[in-house]
XYZ file of C-alpha atoms in Angstrom:
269
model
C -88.213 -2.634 -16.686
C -85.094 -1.735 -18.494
C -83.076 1.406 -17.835
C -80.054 3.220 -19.416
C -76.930 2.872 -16.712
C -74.562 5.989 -17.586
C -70.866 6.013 -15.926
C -67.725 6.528 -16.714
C -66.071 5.163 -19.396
C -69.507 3.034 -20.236
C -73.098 3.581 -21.295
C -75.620 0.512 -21.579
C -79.140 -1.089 -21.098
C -80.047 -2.856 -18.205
C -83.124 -4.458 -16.327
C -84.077 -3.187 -13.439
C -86.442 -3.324 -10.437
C -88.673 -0.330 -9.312
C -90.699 0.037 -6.203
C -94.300 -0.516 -6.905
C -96.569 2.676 -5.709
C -100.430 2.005 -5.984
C -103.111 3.757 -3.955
C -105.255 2.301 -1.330
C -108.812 3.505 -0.015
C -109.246 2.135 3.346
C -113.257 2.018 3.829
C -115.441 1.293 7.435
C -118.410 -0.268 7.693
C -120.427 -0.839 10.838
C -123.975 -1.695 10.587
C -125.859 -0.148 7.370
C -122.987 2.680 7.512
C -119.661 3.088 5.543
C -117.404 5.662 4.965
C -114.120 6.377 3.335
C -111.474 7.220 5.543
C -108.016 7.380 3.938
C -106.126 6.927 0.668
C -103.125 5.927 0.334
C -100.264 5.420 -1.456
C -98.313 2.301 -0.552
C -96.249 -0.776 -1.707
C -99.013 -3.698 -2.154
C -98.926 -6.631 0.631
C -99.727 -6.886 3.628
C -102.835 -4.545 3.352
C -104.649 -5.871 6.186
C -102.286 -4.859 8.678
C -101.772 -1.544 6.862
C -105.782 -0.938 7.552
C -105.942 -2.305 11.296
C -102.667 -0.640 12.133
C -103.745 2.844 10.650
C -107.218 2.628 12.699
C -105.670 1.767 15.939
C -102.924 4.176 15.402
C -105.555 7.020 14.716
C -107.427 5.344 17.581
C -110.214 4.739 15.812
C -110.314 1.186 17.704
C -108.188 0.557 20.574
C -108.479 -3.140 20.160
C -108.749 -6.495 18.282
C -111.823 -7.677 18.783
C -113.743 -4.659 17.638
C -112.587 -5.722 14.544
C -115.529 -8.339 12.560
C -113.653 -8.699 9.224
C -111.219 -7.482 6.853
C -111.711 -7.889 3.335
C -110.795 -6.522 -0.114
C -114.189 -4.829 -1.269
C -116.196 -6.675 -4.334
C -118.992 -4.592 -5.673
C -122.029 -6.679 -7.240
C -121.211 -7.333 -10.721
C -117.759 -6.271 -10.483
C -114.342 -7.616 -9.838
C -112.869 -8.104 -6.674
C -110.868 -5.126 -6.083
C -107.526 -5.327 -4.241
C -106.700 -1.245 -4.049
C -109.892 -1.396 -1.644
C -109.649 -2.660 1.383
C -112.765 -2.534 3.525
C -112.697 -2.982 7.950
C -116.223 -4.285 9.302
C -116.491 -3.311 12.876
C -118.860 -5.366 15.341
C -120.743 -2.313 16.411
C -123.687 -1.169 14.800
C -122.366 2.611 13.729
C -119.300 4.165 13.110
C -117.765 5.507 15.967
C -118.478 9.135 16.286
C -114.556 10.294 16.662
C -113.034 13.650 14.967
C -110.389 11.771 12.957
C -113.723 10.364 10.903
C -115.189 13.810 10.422
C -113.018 14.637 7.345
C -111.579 12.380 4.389
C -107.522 11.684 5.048
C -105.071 11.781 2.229
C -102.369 10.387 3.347
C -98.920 9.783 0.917
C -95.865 8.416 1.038
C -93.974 11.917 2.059
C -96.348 13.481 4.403
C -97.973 10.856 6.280
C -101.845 12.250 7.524
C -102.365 15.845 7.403
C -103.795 18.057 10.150
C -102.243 15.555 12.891
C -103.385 16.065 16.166
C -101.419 18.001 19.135
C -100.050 16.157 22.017
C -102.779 17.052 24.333
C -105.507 16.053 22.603
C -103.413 12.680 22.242
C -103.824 12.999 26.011
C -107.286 13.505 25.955
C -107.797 10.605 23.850
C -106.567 8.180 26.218
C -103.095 7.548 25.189
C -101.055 6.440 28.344
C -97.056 6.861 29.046
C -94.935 3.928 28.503
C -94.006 1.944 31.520
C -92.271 -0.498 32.728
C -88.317 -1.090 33.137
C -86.938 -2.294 29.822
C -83.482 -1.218 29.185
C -81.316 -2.032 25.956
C -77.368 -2.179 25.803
C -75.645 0.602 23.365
C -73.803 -2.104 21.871
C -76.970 -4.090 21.177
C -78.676 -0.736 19.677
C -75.655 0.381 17.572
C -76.135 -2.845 15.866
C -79.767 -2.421 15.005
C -79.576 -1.125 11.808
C -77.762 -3.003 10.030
C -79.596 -6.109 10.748
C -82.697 -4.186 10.029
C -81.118 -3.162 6.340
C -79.673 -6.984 5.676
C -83.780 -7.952 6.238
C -84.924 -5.740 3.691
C -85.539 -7.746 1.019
C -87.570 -5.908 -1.421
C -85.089 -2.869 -0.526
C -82.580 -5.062 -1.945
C -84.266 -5.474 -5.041
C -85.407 -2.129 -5.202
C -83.445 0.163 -3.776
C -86.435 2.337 -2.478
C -88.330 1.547 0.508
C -88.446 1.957 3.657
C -88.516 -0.045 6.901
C -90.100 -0.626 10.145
C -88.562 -3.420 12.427
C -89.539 -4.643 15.474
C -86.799 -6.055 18.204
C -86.343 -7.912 21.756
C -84.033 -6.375 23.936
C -80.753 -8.521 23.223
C -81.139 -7.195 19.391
C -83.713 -10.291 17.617
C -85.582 -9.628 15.163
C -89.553 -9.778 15.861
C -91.284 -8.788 12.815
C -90.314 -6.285 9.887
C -92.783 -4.407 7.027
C -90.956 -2.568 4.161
C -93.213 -0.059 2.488
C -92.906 3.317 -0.052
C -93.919 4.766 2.706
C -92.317 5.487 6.104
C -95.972 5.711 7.857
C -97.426 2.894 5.929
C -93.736 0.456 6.735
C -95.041 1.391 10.984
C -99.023 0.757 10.406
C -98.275 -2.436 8.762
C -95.976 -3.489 11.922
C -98.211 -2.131 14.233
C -101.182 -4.004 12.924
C -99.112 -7.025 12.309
C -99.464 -7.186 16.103
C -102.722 -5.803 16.633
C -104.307 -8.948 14.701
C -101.842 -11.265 16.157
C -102.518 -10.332 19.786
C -99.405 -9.326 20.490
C -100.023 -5.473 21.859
C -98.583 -3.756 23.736
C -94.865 -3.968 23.102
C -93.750 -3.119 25.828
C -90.451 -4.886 26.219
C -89.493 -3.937 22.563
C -87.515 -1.634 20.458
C -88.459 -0.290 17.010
C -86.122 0.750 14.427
C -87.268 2.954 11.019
C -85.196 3.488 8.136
C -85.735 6.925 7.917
C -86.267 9.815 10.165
C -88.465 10.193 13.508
C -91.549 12.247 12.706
C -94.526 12.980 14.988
C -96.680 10.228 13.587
C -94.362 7.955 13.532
C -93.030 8.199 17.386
C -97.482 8.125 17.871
C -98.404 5.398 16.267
C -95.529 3.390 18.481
C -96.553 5.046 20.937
C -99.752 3.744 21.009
C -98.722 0.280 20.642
C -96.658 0.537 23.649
C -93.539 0.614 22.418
C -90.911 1.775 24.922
C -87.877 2.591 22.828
C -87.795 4.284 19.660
C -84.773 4.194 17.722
C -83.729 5.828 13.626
C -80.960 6.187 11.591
C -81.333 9.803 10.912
C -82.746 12.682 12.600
C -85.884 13.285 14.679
C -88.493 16.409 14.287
C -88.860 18.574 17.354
C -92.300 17.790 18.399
C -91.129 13.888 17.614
C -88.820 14.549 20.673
C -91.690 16.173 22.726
C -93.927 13.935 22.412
C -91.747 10.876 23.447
C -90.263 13.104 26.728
C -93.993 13.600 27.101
C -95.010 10.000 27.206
C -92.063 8.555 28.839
C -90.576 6.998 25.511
C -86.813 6.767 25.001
C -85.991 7.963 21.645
C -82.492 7.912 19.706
C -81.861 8.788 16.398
C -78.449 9.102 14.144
C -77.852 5.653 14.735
C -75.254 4.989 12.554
C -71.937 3.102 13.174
C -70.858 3.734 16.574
C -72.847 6.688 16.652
C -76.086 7.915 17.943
C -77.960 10.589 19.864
C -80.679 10.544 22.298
C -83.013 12.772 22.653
C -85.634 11.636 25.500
C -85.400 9.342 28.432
C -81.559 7.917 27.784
C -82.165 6.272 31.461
C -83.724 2.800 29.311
C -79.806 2.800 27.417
C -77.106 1.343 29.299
C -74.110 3.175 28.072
C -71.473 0.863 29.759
């Protein structure tokens, strides 16, 4: 598109590149049955992992192989359409779980609404993270940057956010930009769901943005140990990582950062 650049001293025309925001109904099917689930709004690509990362997140499955297919829905005598993407399960009816008792809306700002409390996270089976992976300030300090220079459709936008997955000495895994903060960490998180990759335990994830309750869940439930962001966390995002044993830092900027649960996995010398 073009747009009109006004500064100082000079005022002209100029093309530009804009973030592209499009919604996406994510439908089930098991059996004869199907249901709508969410809509979304979200960057287009990589919608398959945006669908199998949302349902594990929301634990409606809690693993690959309940998954049959994935597919973009086409409707006898229509078009295929890629703003539907539909998730065949192998069982023979939709799993009877409260997250499918009411249609989600879920945006780019909000995330889902009416999230669920810690302890019925509990009660659905989520365990703590384990296990003794530590990570070097220096290393984590210079996390974000290396997430930002692998943005590439940030770079040509300008507006969207990141999720990036990382070893322990600082290498990048995997990364999924997206409009949305929630939709950037479902797309990672089912990145590794259909590669068979989960849990992460001996990783580190880094979002562009701030540390909200779903997104500190949904790496929670792929077993991700260390949680890190460049600006601040919410207060039930810190109590629900001290609850589940995840270390989580945000402010990471510069030489700069805070930690707010379990600093024990940081080595500060």
């Amino acid at each position: 598109m073009r747009r009109l650049e006004v500064a100082p001293n000079q005022i002209r025309w100029i093309s530009d590149e804009l973030a592209t925001e499009e919604p996406l109904e994510l439908r089930l099917v098991a059996g004869n049955e199907h249901r709508t689930i969410a809509v979304t709004l979200r960057t287009p690509g990589n919608d398959f992992e945006l669908a199998a990362g949302f349902l594990f997140g929301e634990g409606v499955i809690q693993r690959r192989s309940e998954i049959k297919r994935i597919a973009y829905c086409v409707e006898e005598g229509q078009e295929q359409r890629y703003n539907i993407v539909s998730v065949e399960l192998r069982s023979q009816a939709l799993p009877r779980l409260p997250t499918l008792e009411r249609h989600f809306f879920t945006t780019s700002a909000c995330g889902l609404c009416g999230k669920a409390s810690i302890e019925s996270l509990s009660a659905r089976g989520l365990s703590p993270v384990s296990g003794d992976s530590t990570v070097s300030a220096k290393v984590l300090r210079e996390l974000p940057e290396k997430l930002r220079k692998a943005q590439q459709l940030f770079d040509l936008t300008g507006g969207l956010h990141a999720a990036a997955l990382f070893d322990l000495e600082g290498n990048l895994i995997a990364l999924r930009e997206d409009i949305g903060r929630h939709n950037a960490m479902d797309k990672l998180v089912g990145w590794a769901l259909l590669e068979g990759k989960l849990p992460l335990a001996p990783c580190i994830v880094v979002v562009s943005g701030r540390a909200s309750f779903e997104l500190v869940q949904k790496a929670l439930a792929a077993g991700i140990p260390i949680f890190a962001s460049v600006s601040a966390p919410s207060n039930l995002a810190v109590d629900l990582a001290a609850s589940f044993g995840m270390t989580l830092a945000g402010f990471l900027r510069g030489e700069r950062f805070n930690v707010y649960a379990h600093p024990e996995r940081i080595l500060l010398v």
